[in-house]
mmCIF file of C-alpha atoms in Angstrom:
data_model
loop_
_atom_site.group_PDB
_atom_site.id
_atom_site.type_symbol
_atom_site.label_atom_id
_atom_site.label_comp_id
_atom_site.label_asym_id
_atom_site.label_seq_id
_atom_site.Cartn_x
_atom_site.Cartn_y
_atom_site.Cartn_z
ATOM 1 C CA MET A 118 8.163 21.076 3.649
ATOM 2 C CA SER A 119 5.939 21.274 6.589
ATOM 3 C CA LEU A 120 2.222 22.355 6.080
ATOM 4 C CA THR A 121 2.202 26.236 5.625
ATOM 5 C CA ASP A 122 -0.489 28.084 7.396
ATOM 6 C CA ASP A 123 -2.736 28.655 4.270
ATOM 7 C CA GLY A 124 -2.579 24.819 3.870
ATOM 8 C CA ILE A 125 -3.837 24.049 6.978
ATOM 9 C CA GLU A 126 -6.968 25.920 6.617
ATOM 10 C CA PHE A 127 -7.962 23.856 3.809
ATOM 11 C CA ILE A 128 -7.025 20.816 5.266
ATOM 12 C CA ALA A 129 -9.610 22.241 7.908
ATOM 13 C CA ALA A 130 -12.033 22.910 5.300
ATOM 14 C CA HIS A 131 -11.404 19.859 3.357
ATOM 15 C CA LYS A 132 -14.752 17.142 2.895
ATOM 16 C CA TYR A 133 -13.556 13.115 1.915
ATOM 17 C CA LYS A 134 -15.065 12.452 -1.096
ATOM 18 C CA PRO A 135 -14.655 8.571 -1.712
ATOM 19 C CA GLY A 136 -15.097 6.662 -4.884
ATOM 20 C CA HIS A 137 -17.591 4.298 -5.585
ATOM 21 C CA TYR A 138 -18.796 1.329 -3.413
ATOM 22 C CA THR A 139 -18.765 -2.531 -4.719
ATOM 23 C CA PHE A 140 -21.356 -4.839 -4.706
ATOM 24 C CA LEU A 141 -19.139 -6.882 -1.578
ATOM 25 C CA ASP A 142 -18.788 -3.626 -0.237
ATOM 26 C CA ASN A 143 -22.433 -2.839 0.305
ATOM 27 C CA LEU A 144 -22.855 -6.612 1.392
ATOM 28 C CA LEU A 145 -20.695 -6.304 4.126
ATOM 29 C CA ASN A 146 -21.670 -2.659 5.276
ATOM 30 C CA PRO A 147 -24.054 -4.035 7.625
ATOM 31 C CA PHE A 148 -21.682 -6.227 9.259
ATOM 32 C CA TRP A 149 -19.028 -3.942 9.475
ATOM 33 C CA THR A 150 -21.633 -1.212 11.340
ATOM 34 C CA ARG A 151 -22.666 -4.538 13.602
ATOM 35 C CA LEU A 152 -19.225 -4.881 14.498
ATOM 36 C CA THR A 153 -18.418 -1.354 15.210
ATOM 37 C CA GLU A 154 -21.571 -1.259 18.005
ATOM 38 C CA PHE A 155 -19.467 -3.529 19.885
ATOM 39 C CA LEU A 156 -16.523 -0.629 20.298
ATOM 40 C CA PRO A 157 -16.668 1.714 23.097
ATOM 41 C CA MET A 158 -17.688 5.213 22.567
ATOM 42 C CA SER A 159 -14.474 6.344 24.336
ATOM 43 C CA LEU A 160 -12.279 4.457 21.664
ATOM 44 C CA ALA A 161 -10.823 6.933 19.296
ATOM 45 C CA PRO A 162 -10.765 6.596 15.610
ATOM 46 C CA ASN A 163 -7.241 6.864 15.436
ATOM 47 C CA ALA A 164 -6.926 4.026 17.934
ATOM 48 C CA VAL A 165 -8.959 1.642 15.562
ATOM 49 C CA THR A 166 -7.261 2.219 12.823
ATOM 50 C CA LEU A 167 -3.888 1.353 14.679
ATOM 51 C CA LEU A 168 -5.569 -1.536 16.182
ATOM 52 C CA GLY A 169 -5.954 -3.016 12.368
ATOM 53 C CA ALA A 170 -2.104 -1.826 11.560
ATOM 54 C CA LEU A 171 -0.597 -3.791 14.563
ATOM 55 C CA HIS A 172 -2.221 -6.726 12.830
ATOM 56 C CA CYS A 173 -0.116 -6.289 10.154
ATOM 57 C CA GLY A 174 2.716 -5.358 12.072
ATOM 58 C CA LEU A 175 2.720 -8.613 13.875
ATOM 59 C CA ALA A 176 2.649 -10.783 11.043
ATOM 60 C CA TYR A 177 5.138 -8.512 9.004
ATOM 61 C CA SER A 178 7.487 -9.351 12.488
ATOM 62 C CA ILE A 179 6.704 -13.008 12.548
ATOM 63 C CA LEU A 180 7.189 -13.738 8.346
ATOM 64 C CA TRP A 181 10.567 -11.945 9.103
ATOM 65 C CA TYR A 182 11.610 -13.932 11.798
ATOM 66 C CA TYR A 183 10.487 -17.382 9.781
ATOM 67 C CA SER A 184 12.175 -15.783 6.289
ATOM 68 C CA PRO A 185 14.560 -12.819 6.550
ATOM 69 C CA HIS A 186 14.788 -12.699 2.597
ATOM 70 C CA TYR A 187 11.485 -14.125 1.574
ATOM 71 C CA ASP A 188 12.924 -17.577 0.292
ATOM 72 C CA ALA A 189 12.759 -19.784 2.999
ATOM 73 C CA PRO A 190 9.416 -22.276 3.421
ATOM 74 C CA LEU A 191 7.516 -20.874 6.131
ATOM 75 C CA PRO A 192 5.362 -22.893 9.133
ATOM 76 C CA ASN A 193 1.676 -23.484 7.892
ATOM 77 C CA TRP A 194 0.440 -21.253 11.079
ATOM 78 C CA VAL A 195 2.948 -18.473 10.107
ATOM 79 C CA VAL A 196 0.955 -18.128 6.609
ATOM 80 C CA PHE A 197 -2.386 -18.966 8.397
ATOM 81 C CA LEU A 198 -1.855 -16.380 10.931
ATOM 82 C CA ALA A 199 -0.680 -13.803 8.337
ATOM 83 C CA GLY A 200 -4.215 -14.453 6.454
ATOM 84 C CA TYR A 201 -5.754 -13.540 9.485
ATOM 85 C CA CYS A 202 -4.193 -10.623 10.330
ATOM 86 C CA THR A 203 -4.807 -9.581 6.724
ATOM 87 C CA ILE A 204 -8.725 -9.801 7.057
ATOM 88 C CA ALA A 205 -8.331 -8.162 10.864
ATOM 89 C CA TYR A 206 -6.493 -4.993 9.415
ATOM 90 C CA TYR A 207 -8.783 -4.625 6.537
ATOM 91 C CA THR A 208 -12.317 -5.057 8.668
ATOM 92 C CA PHE A 209 -10.666 -2.643 11.278
ATOM 93 C CA ASP A 210 -10.148 -0.452 8.099
ATOM 94 C CA CYS A 211 -13.702 0.071 7.692
ATOM 95 C CA MET A 212 -14.717 0.226 10.866
ATOM 96 C CA ASP A 213 -12.399 3.222 11.835
ATOM 97 C CA GLY A 214 -15.124 5.632 9.654
ATOM 98 C CA LYS A 215 -17.686 4.246 10.910
ATOM 99 C CA GLN A 216 -16.370 4.884 14.378
ATOM 100 C CA ALA A 217 -15.746 8.494 13.776
ATOM 101 C CA ARG A 218 -19.240 9.562 12.785
ATOM 102 C CA ARG A 219 -20.323 7.212 15.282
ATOM 103 C CA THR A 220 -18.270 9.332 18.238
ATOM 104 C CA GLY A 221 -18.602 12.765 16.652
ATOM 105 C CA GLN A 222 -15.251 12.786 15.600
ATOM 106 C CA SER A 223 -14.716 12.822 11.766
ATOM 107 C CA SER A 224 -12.378 14.888 10.508
ATOM 108 C CA PRO A 225 -9.280 15.261 7.600
ATOM 109 C CA LEU A 226 -6.686 13.816 10.385
ATOM 110 C CA GLY A 227 -8.751 10.543 9.868
ATOM 111 C CA GLN A 228 -8.182 10.293 6.185
ATOM 112 C CA LEU A 229 -4.378 11.130 6.662
ATOM 113 C CA PHE A 230 -4.204 8.329 9.731
ATOM 114 C CA ASP A 231 -6.279 5.873 7.751
ATOM 115 C CA HIS A 232 -4.691 5.952 4.324
ATOM 116 C CA GLY A 233 -1.117 6.353 5.517
ATOM 117 C CA PHE A 234 -1.367 3.354 7.739
ATOM 118 C CA ASP A 235 -2.781 1.589 4.385
ATOM 119 C CA CYS A 236 0.209 2.512 2.583
ATOM 120 C CA ILE A 237 2.923 1.138 4.704
ATOM 121 C CA CYS A 238 0.619 -1.638 5.461
ATOM 122 C CA ASN A 239 1.342 -3.219 2.002
ATOM 123 C CA LEU A 240 4.826 -4.231 3.331
ATOM 124 C CA SER A 241 2.951 -6.741 5.504
ATOM 125 C CA HIS A 242 0.824 -8.161 2.395
ATOM 126 C CA ILE A 243 3.984 -8.220 0.233
ATOM 127 C CA SER A 244 5.465 -10.046 2.860
ATOM 128 C CA THR A 245 2.598 -12.516 3.070
ATOM 129 C CA ASN A 246 2.427 -13.245 -0.483
ATOM 130 C CA SER A 247 6.301 -13.258 -1.184
ATOM 131 C CA GLY A 248 6.687 -15.187 1.648
ATOM 132 C CA TYR A 249 4.729 -18.546 0.926
ATOM 133 C CA LEU A 250 5.667 -17.944 -3.101
ATOM 134 C CA MET A 251 9.413 -17.807 -1.820
ATOM 135 C CA ILE A 252 10.513 -15.094 -4.858
ATOM 136 C CA GLY A 253 12.650 -12.941 -2.836
ATOM 137 C CA GLY A 254 15.882 -11.667 -4.503
ATOM 138 C CA THR A 255 14.137 -12.335 -7.758
ATOM 139 C CA PRO A 256 13.006 -9.737 -10.164
ATOM 140 C CA TRP A 257 9.297 -10.836 -9.645
ATOM 141 C CA PHE A 258 9.108 -9.582 -6.096
ATOM 142 C CA ILE A 259 10.524 -6.322 -7.223
ATOM 143 C CA MET A 260 7.817 -6.164 -9.689
ATOM 144 C CA VAL A 261 5.570 -7.027 -7.457
ATOM 145 C CA GLN A 262 6.192 -4.352 -4.711
ATOM 146 C CA GLY A 263 6.960 -1.411 -6.842
ATOM 147 C CA SER A 264 3.666 -1.927 -8.900
ATOM 148 C CA LEU A 265 1.796 -2.212 -5.848
ATOM 149 C CA PHE A 266 3.115 0.786 -4.208
ATOM 150 C CA PHE A 267 3.130 2.986 -7.552
ATOM 151 C CA ALA A 268 -0.506 2.088 -8.035
ATOM 152 C CA PHE A 269 -1.684 3.083 -4.403
ATOM 153 C CA PHE A 270 0.723 6.412 -4.828
ATOM 154 C CA MET A 271 -1.770 6.735 -7.690
ATOM 155 C CA ALA A 272 -4.650 6.448 -5.797
ATOM 156 C CA GLN A 273 -3.845 9.729 -4.124
ATOM 157 C CA TRP A 274 -2.449 11.143 -6.887
ATOM 158 C CA GLU A 275 -5.650 10.867 -8.844
ATOM 159 C CA GLU A 276 -7.455 12.479 -5.624
ATOM 160 C CA TYR A 277 -4.917 15.667 -5.693
ATOM 161 C CA TYR A 278 -6.282 16.445 -9.499
ATOM 162 C CA THR A 279 -9.813 15.239 -9.157
ATOM 163 C CA GLY A 280 -10.865 15.460 -5.178
ATOM 164 C CA GLU A 281 -11.883 12.035 -5.535
ATOM 165 C CA LEU A 282 -10.200 8.821 -4.346
ATOM 166 C CA PRO A 283 -11.048 5.873 -6.118
ATOM 167 C CA HIS A 284 -11.917 2.426 -4.169
ATOM 168 C CA ALA A 285 -12.834 0.622 -7.003
ATOM 169 C CA MET A 286 -13.156 -0.384 -10.693
ATOM 170 C CA GLY A 287 -16.249 -1.432 -11.616
ATOM 171 C CA ASN A 288 -17.358 -4.542 -8.857
ATOM 172 C CA PHE A 289 -13.298 -4.972 -8.223
ATOM 173 C CA GLY A 290 -11.369 -2.872 -5.555
ATOM 174 C CA VAL A 291 -10.018 -3.003 -2.263
ATOM 175 C CA THR A 292 -12.296 -4.587 -0.573
ATOM 176 C CA GLU A 293 -12.017 -7.407 -3.340
ATOM 177 C CA VAL A 294 -7.993 -7.239 -3.520
ATOM 178 C CA ASN A 295 -7.430 -7.297 0.746
ATOM 179 C CA TYR A 296 -9.901 -10.173 1.753
ATOM 180 C CA GLY A 297 -9.123 -12.360 -1.299
ATOM 181 C CA LEU A 298 -5.331 -11.734 -0.362
ATOM 182 C CA GLY A 299 -6.421 -12.636 3.282
ATOM 183 C CA LEU A 300 -8.469 -15.645 1.899
ATOM 184 C CA LEU A 301 -5.653 -16.977 -0.400
ATOM 185 C CA ALA A 302 -3.049 -16.932 2.669
ATOM 186 C CA ILE A 303 -5.048 -18.738 4.755
ATOM 187 C CA LEU A 304 -6.208 -21.434 2.157
ATOM 188 C CA ASN A 305 -2.066 -21.495 1.193
ATOM 189 C CA GLY A 306 -1.665 -22.436 5.421
ATOM 190 C CA PHE A 307 -3.445 -25.944 4.596
ATOM 191 C CA ILE A 308 -1.326 -27.110 1.427
ATOM 192 C CA ASP A 309 2.378 -28.053 -0.019
ATOM 193 C CA ARG A 310 3.121 -24.850 -1.225
ATOM 194 C CA GLU A 311 6.322 -25.582 -2.679
ATOM 195 C CA ALA A 312 4.362 -28.764 -4.521
ATOM 196 C CA PHE A 313 1.650 -26.313 -5.668
ATOM 197 C CA TRP A 314 3.360 -22.908 -7.107
ATOM 198 C CA CYS A 315 6.827 -24.166 -8.294
ATOM 199 C CA SER A 316 4.490 -26.751 -10.608
ATOM 200 C CA LEU A 317 4.825 -26.013 -14.155
ATOM 201 C CA MET A 318 1.956 -24.609 -16.339
ATOM 202 C CA LYS A 319 2.270 -27.472 -18.423
ATOM 203 C CA ASP A 320 0.796 -29.812 -15.625
ATOM 204 C CA TRP A 321 -2.278 -27.951 -15.407
ATOM 205 C CA ILE A 322 -3.459 -26.936 -18.578
ATOM 206 C CA PRO A 323 -5.651 -29.415 -20.166
ATOM 207 C CA SER A 324 -3.706 -31.246 -23.523
ATOM 208 C CA LYS A 325 -7.084 -31.251 -25.388
ATOM 209 C CA LEU A 326 -6.449 -27.506 -25.380
ATOM 210 C CA HIS A 327 -3.562 -28.120 -28.028
ATOM 211 C CA LEU A 328 -5.686 -29.444 -30.336
ATOM 212 C CA LEU A 329 -8.079 -25.944 -30.166
ATOM 213 C CA VAL A 330 -4.798 -23.164 -29.658
ATOM 214 C CA THR A 331 -1.213 -23.045 -29.990
ATOM 215 C CA VAL A 332 0.071 -22.447 -26.693
ATOM 216 C CA PRO A 333 3.508 -20.826 -26.504
ATOM 217 C CA GLU A 334 6.751 -22.997 -25.433
ATOM 218 C CA TYR A 335 7.544 -20.787 -22.866
ATOM 219 C CA LEU A 336 4.258 -20.503 -21.079
ATOM 220 C CA MET A 337 4.280 -24.223 -21.004
ATOM 221 C CA ASN A 338 7.491 -24.458 -18.918
ATOM 222 C CA MET A 339 6.609 -21.321 -16.724
ATOM 223 C CA GLN A 340 6.035 -21.866 -13.141
ATOM 224 C CA LEU A 341 2.516 -21.542 -11.799
ATOM 225 C CA ARG A 342 3.774 -18.363 -8.984
ATOM 226 C CA HIS A 343 5.192 -16.907 -11.958
ATOM 227 C CA PHE A 344 1.760 -17.138 -14.107
ATOM 228 C CA ALA A 345 0.129 -15.841 -10.986
ATOM 229 C CA LEU A 346 1.939 -13.008 -10.455
ATOM 230 C CA SER A 347 1.921 -12.170 -14.608
ATOM 231 C CA GLY A 348 -1.803 -12.161 -13.620
ATOM 232 C CA TRP A 349 -1.220 -9.888 -10.834
ATOM 233 C CA PHE A 350 1.285 -7.588 -12.915
ATOM 234 C CA PHE A 351 -1.686 -6.900 -15.317
ATOM 235 C CA VAL A 352 -4.313 -5.900 -12.741
ATOM 236 C CA GLU A 353 -1.813 -3.595 -11.370
ATOM 237 C CA ILE A 354 -1.288 -2.216 -14.948
ATOM 238 C CA ILE A 355 -4.609 -1.623 -15.848
ATOM 239 C CA LEU A 356 -5.246 0.221 -12.281
ATOM 240 C CA ILE A 357 -2.698 2.333 -13.497
ATOM 241 C CA LEU A 358 -3.909 3.081 -16.833
ATOM 242 C CA GLY A 359 -7.265 3.698 -15.365
ATOM 243 C CA SER A 360 -6.518 6.015 -12.971
ATOM 244 C CA LEU A 361 -4.388 7.981 -16.022
ATOM 245 C CA GLN A 362 -7.546 8.009 -18.088
ATOM 246 C CA ARG A 363 -9.758 9.365 -15.082
ATOM 247 C CA VAL A 364 -7.347 12.094 -14.203
ATOM 248 C CA PHE A 365 -6.412 13.091 -18.583
ATOM 249 C CA LYS A 366 -10.356 12.919 -18.782
ATOM 250 C CA HIS A 367 -11.660 14.786 -15.977
ATOM 251 C CA ASP A 368 -13.058 18.550 -15.991
ATOM 252 C CA ARG A 369 -10.719 20.480 -14.035
ATOM 253 C CA VAL A 370 -7.414 18.728 -15.949
ATOM 254 C CA VAL A 371 -8.799 19.367 -18.981
ATOM 255 C CA GLN A 372 -9.671 22.788 -18.691
ATOM 256 C CA HIS A 373 -6.349 23.990 -17.031
ATOM 257 C CA LYS A 374 -4.578 21.864 -19.370
ATOM 258 C CA VAL A 375 -2.298 20.515 -16.700
ATOM 259 C CA HIS A 376 -1.942 16.998 -18.707
ATOM 260 C CA LEU A 377 2.355 17.457 -18.951
ATOM 261 C CA THR A 378 2.233 18.786 -14.634
ATOM 262 C CA ALA A 379 0.256 15.630 -13.797
ATOM 263 C CA ILE A 380 2.618 13.677 -15.333
ATOM 264 C CA SER A 381 5.406 15.146 -13.730
ATOM 265 C CA LYS A 382 4.424 13.875 -10.458
ATOM 266 C CA LEU A 383 4.576 10.222 -11.229
ATOM 267 C CA VAL A 384 8.380 10.770 -11.936
ATOM 268 C CA THR A 385 9.703 10.660 -8.619
ATOM 269 C CA PRO A 386 7.484 7.229 -7.373
ATOM 270 C CA ALA A 387 8.538 5.631 -10.964
ATOM 271 C CA LEU A 388 12.042 6.238 -10.649
ATOM 272 C CA ILE A 389 11.805 4.729 -6.977
ATOM 273 C CA ALA A 390 9.659 1.830 -8.154
ATOM 274 C CA ILE A 391 12.584 0.679 -10.884
ATOM 275 C CA ALA A 392 15.576 1.485 -8.777
ATOM 276 C CA PRO A 393 16.092 -1.580 -7.169
ATOM 277 C CA PHE A 394 17.082 -2.905 -10.662
ATOM 278 C CA TRP A 395 20.208 -0.652 -10.593
ATOM 279 C CA LEU A 396 21.283 -2.653 -7.809
ATOM 280 C CA PRO A 397 23.860 -6.009 -8.394
ATOM 281 C CA LYS A 398 21.973 -9.173 -8.656
ATOM 282 C CA ASN A 399 23.840 -10.346 -5.602
ATOM 283 C CA ILE A 400 22.516 -7.370 -3.513
ATOM 284 C CA ARG A 401 19.179 -7.989 -4.473
ATOM 285 C CA GLU A 402 19.448 -11.580 -3.817
ATOM 286 C CA ASN A 403 21.107 -11.367 0.045
ATOM 287 C CA GLU A 404 19.617 -7.780 0.742
ATOM 288 C CA THR A 405 16.338 -8.294 -0.065
ATOM 289 C CA ARG A 406 14.288 -7.207 3.198
ATOM 290 C CA TYR A 407 16.166 -4.083 3.373
ATOM 291 C CA ILE A 408 15.853 -3.172 0.236
ATOM 292 C CA SER A 409 12.178 -3.863 0.737
ATOM 293 C CA ILE A 410 11.996 -1.971 3.705
ATOM 294 C CA CYS A 411 13.667 1.543 2.808
ATOM 295 C CA THR A 412 11.619 1.446 -0.727
ATOM 296 C CA GLY A 413 8.257 0.932 1.376
ATOM 297 C CA LEU A 414 9.200 3.340 3.581
ATOM 298 C CA LEU A 415 10.013 5.798 1.587
ATOM 299 C CA PHE A 416 6.949 5.420 -0.627
ATOM 300 C CA SER A 417 4.759 5.838 2.669
ATOM 301 C CA PHE A 418 6.352 8.915 3.398
ATOM 302 C CA LEU A 419 5.675 10.366 -0.184
ATOM 303 C CA THR A 420 2.220 9.036 -0.238
ATOM 304 C CA LYS A 421 1.751 10.763 3.187
ATOM 305 C CA LYS A 422 2.952 14.009 1.697
ATOM 306 C CA MET A 423 0.832 13.696 -1.339
ATOM 307 C CA ILE A 424 -2.612 12.817 0.753
ATOM 308 C CA CYS A 425 -2.009 15.995 2.880
ATOM 309 C CA PHE A 426 -0.693 18.570 0.178
ATOM 310 C CA SER A 427 -4.018 17.358 -1.568
ATOM 311 C CA MET A 428 -5.995 18.554 1.150
ATOM 312 C CA ALA A 429 -3.924 21.558 1.890
ATOM 313 C CA LYS A 430 -4.134 22.357 -1.892
ATOM 314 C CA MET A 431 -0.428 22.506 -1.764
ATOM 315 C CA THR A 432 1.857 21.761 -4.969
ATOM 316 C CA PHE A 433 3.535 18.712 -4.956
ATOM 317 C CA ALA A 434 6.982 18.817 -6.766
ATOM 318 C CA THR A 435 7.779 16.750 -9.589
ATOM 319 C CA ILE A 436 11.241 15.704 -7.964
ATOM 320 C CA GLN A 437 10.899 15.023 -4.454
ATOM 321 C CA ILE A 438 14.545 15.528 -2.582
ATOM 322 C CA GLU A 439 13.277 12.920 0.104
ATOM 323 C CA ALA A 440 14.072 10.591 -2.869
ATOM 324 C CA LEU A 441 17.769 11.831 -3.372
ATOM 325 C CA PRO A 442 19.736 9.827 -0.948
ATOM 326 C CA PHE A 443 17.963 5.982 -1.620
ATOM 327 C CA TRP A 444 18.884 6.922 -5.601
ATOM 328 C CA MET A 445 22.465 7.943 -4.586
ATOM 329 C CA ILE A 446 22.833 4.949 -2.337
ATOM 330 C CA PHE A 447 21.425 2.941 -4.606
ATOM 331 C CA LEU A 448 23.577 4.183 -7.585
ATOM 332 C CA TRP A 449 26.505 3.909 -5.451
ATOM 333 C CA ILE A 450 26.310 0.269 -4.832
ATOM 334 C CA ARG A 451 25.544 -0.431 -8.233
ATOM 335 C CA TYR A 452 28.994 1.599 -9.573
ATOM 336 C CA ASP A 453 31.466 1.582 -6.852
ATOM 337 C CA SER A 454 33.271 -2.212 -6.747
ATOM 338 C CA ASN A 455 34.966 -1.532 -3.260
ATOM 339 C CA ILE A 456 31.547 -1.523 -1.563
ATOM 340 C CA THR A 457 31.400 -5.510 -0.351
ATOM 341 C CA GLU A 458 28.194 -7.127 0.576
ATOM 342 C CA GLU A 459 28.704 -6.171 4.421
ATOM 343 C CA GLY A 460 29.012 -2.440 3.680
ATOM 344 C CA ALA A 461 25.921 -2.454 1.569
ATOM 345 C CA THR A 462 24.217 -3.993 4.493
ATOM 346 C CA VAL A 463 25.282 -1.194 6.371
ATOM 347 C CA LEU A 464 24.214 1.317 3.688
ATOM 348 C CA LEU A 465 20.888 -0.165 3.215
ATOM 349 C CA GLY A 466 20.068 -0.590 6.458
ATOM 350 C CA GLY A 467 21.192 2.762 7.622
ATOM 351 C CA LEU A 468 18.922 4.280 4.744
ATOM 352 C CA CYS A 469 15.984 1.930 6.311
ATOM 353 C CA PHE A 470 16.598 4.022 9.633
ATOM 354 C CA TRP A 471 16.823 7.174 7.984
ATOM 355 C CA TYR A 472 13.363 7.081 6.083
ATOM 356 C CA ALA A 473 12.116 5.627 9.434
ATOM 357 C CA TYR A 474 12.980 8.786 11.179
ATOM 358 C CA ARG A 475 12.238 11.022 8.312
ATOM 359 C CA LEU A 476 8.399 9.032 7.854
ATOM 360 C CA ILE A 477 7.450 9.603 11.975
ATOM 361 C CA ASN A 478 8.909 13.112 12.091
ATOM 362 C CA TRP A 479 6.930 14.385 9.237
ATOM 363 C CA SER A 480 3.836 12.531 10.108
ATOM 364 C CA ARG A 481 4.337 14.049 13.771
ATOM 365 C CA ILE A 482 4.425 17.486 12.750
ATOM 366 C CA ALA A 483 1.533 17.192 10.251
ATOM 367 C CA ILE A 484 -0.453 15.603 12.728
ATOM 368 C CA GLY A 485 0.383 18.183 15.550
ATOM 369 C CA GLN A 486 -0.574 20.901 13.330
ATOM 370 C CA ILE A 487 -3.810 19.175 11.992
ATOM 371 C CA CYS A 488 -4.959 18.596 15.636
ATOM 372 C CA LYS A 489 -3.766 21.893 16.944
ATOM 373 C CA ARG A 490 -5.829 24.156 14.421
ATOM 374 C CA LEU A 491 -8.974 21.370 14.877
ATOM 375 C CA ASP A 492 -8.956 21.624 18.695
ATOM 376 C CA ILE A 493 -8.643 17.448 18.573
ATOM 377 C CA HIS A 494 -6.592 14.554 20.226
ATOM 378 C CA CYS A 495 -4.854 11.879 17.599
ATOM 379 C CA PHE A 496 -5.976 8.984 20.123
ATOM 380 C CA THR A 497 -8.206 10.097 22.056
ATOM 381 C CA ILE A 498 -12.055 11.574 22.332
ATOM 382 C CA LYS A 499 -12.456 15.358 22.783
ATOM 383 C CA LYS A 500 -16.445 15.280 23.281
ATOM 384 C CA LYS A 501 -18.347 16.983 20.958
ATOM 385 C CA ASP A 502 -22.337 16.823 20.996
ATOM 386 C CA VAL A 503 -23.675 14.642 18.145
ATOM 387 C CA GLN A 504 -27.009 16.000 16.801
ATOM 388 C CA ASP A 505 -28.335 12.726 15.457
ATOM 389 C CA LYS A 506 -26.825 9.252 17.303
ATOM 390 C CA ASN A 507 -27.579 7.385 14.408
ATOM 391 C CA ALA A 508 -26.755 9.189 11.618
ATOM 392 C CA TRP A 509 -23.378 7.120 11.346
ATOM 393 C CA LYS A 510 -25.092 3.838 10.316
ATOM 394 C CA LYS A 511 -26.364 5.668 7.320
#
């Protein structure tokens, strides 16, 4: 479904309202501002966003080459590079909005472009972490990917109902997460990752602790990587619950009594997140990459759609028909015993190409509609008068 004429008008009038900033955001803001001053005035803000996203693309491609299924040891330099790319990506992500204000090019298109790439770059973050932890083909991988994409979708879902996009809970937000993931990857480039992450928790828990509390046996025998991933999953659950609470308590939701309607919008992404568990174990283990790509692309498509529909004040359907091929293929592979592993590869690979096409084509049409209405270009600057040339620094 393309954007309606009324929707385009609402997008043209849309004003982005970010959530609160953390201590680290405020600390680094002068640094990001200073870096932005080095960018040429002819560089379009969306081109800055693209430069950051290309870092994620580079990391993802190299990680794929060395560990196609996230289960092979990675060279130290690959892990280090992936960490650097994460930090570079997010730094550019913090500069694109400043470049837009600096050049007088701020527009709703920037929000779609910025947050749309943020979503698809999650594939790179997942690839980095799963690569050095070597969790490909395991339920841990599905939980990490599903929870991350679902939480990201929920941030856009929250803006759909409240008009405000959350950046953080307290002093912990996207800046801390992105720089934290990047620095953690860089540190992992200097250690024996297999020895460290595959060690058992009983090797790390002080023996004197047993005298104070009873530590469950399953926790003692849990690998450090699984304990860390449990912590990551717990954080995602907290973020999801926080988003639910803010939406349910928002005046607009309470006044119009749309709590059930709001929850219904999460049905499709929730089913997408758990769908990889429907696949047979051998398929999950041998086709991790394709499962990850088609899941990530579908989530990115629906997230971009949610961003556009939020700005356009259009209704986002409970069941998104774009997810039907995804569910049908996964169920087909699960229940048809005649499908070989080679056949599953073809089906999942075809699903990846289909969602890549749908994502690119839908984005192309939406971007074209918005650019035409706002009389702007996507990757080049259309000159406008900037009344206060220093206002962007504020």
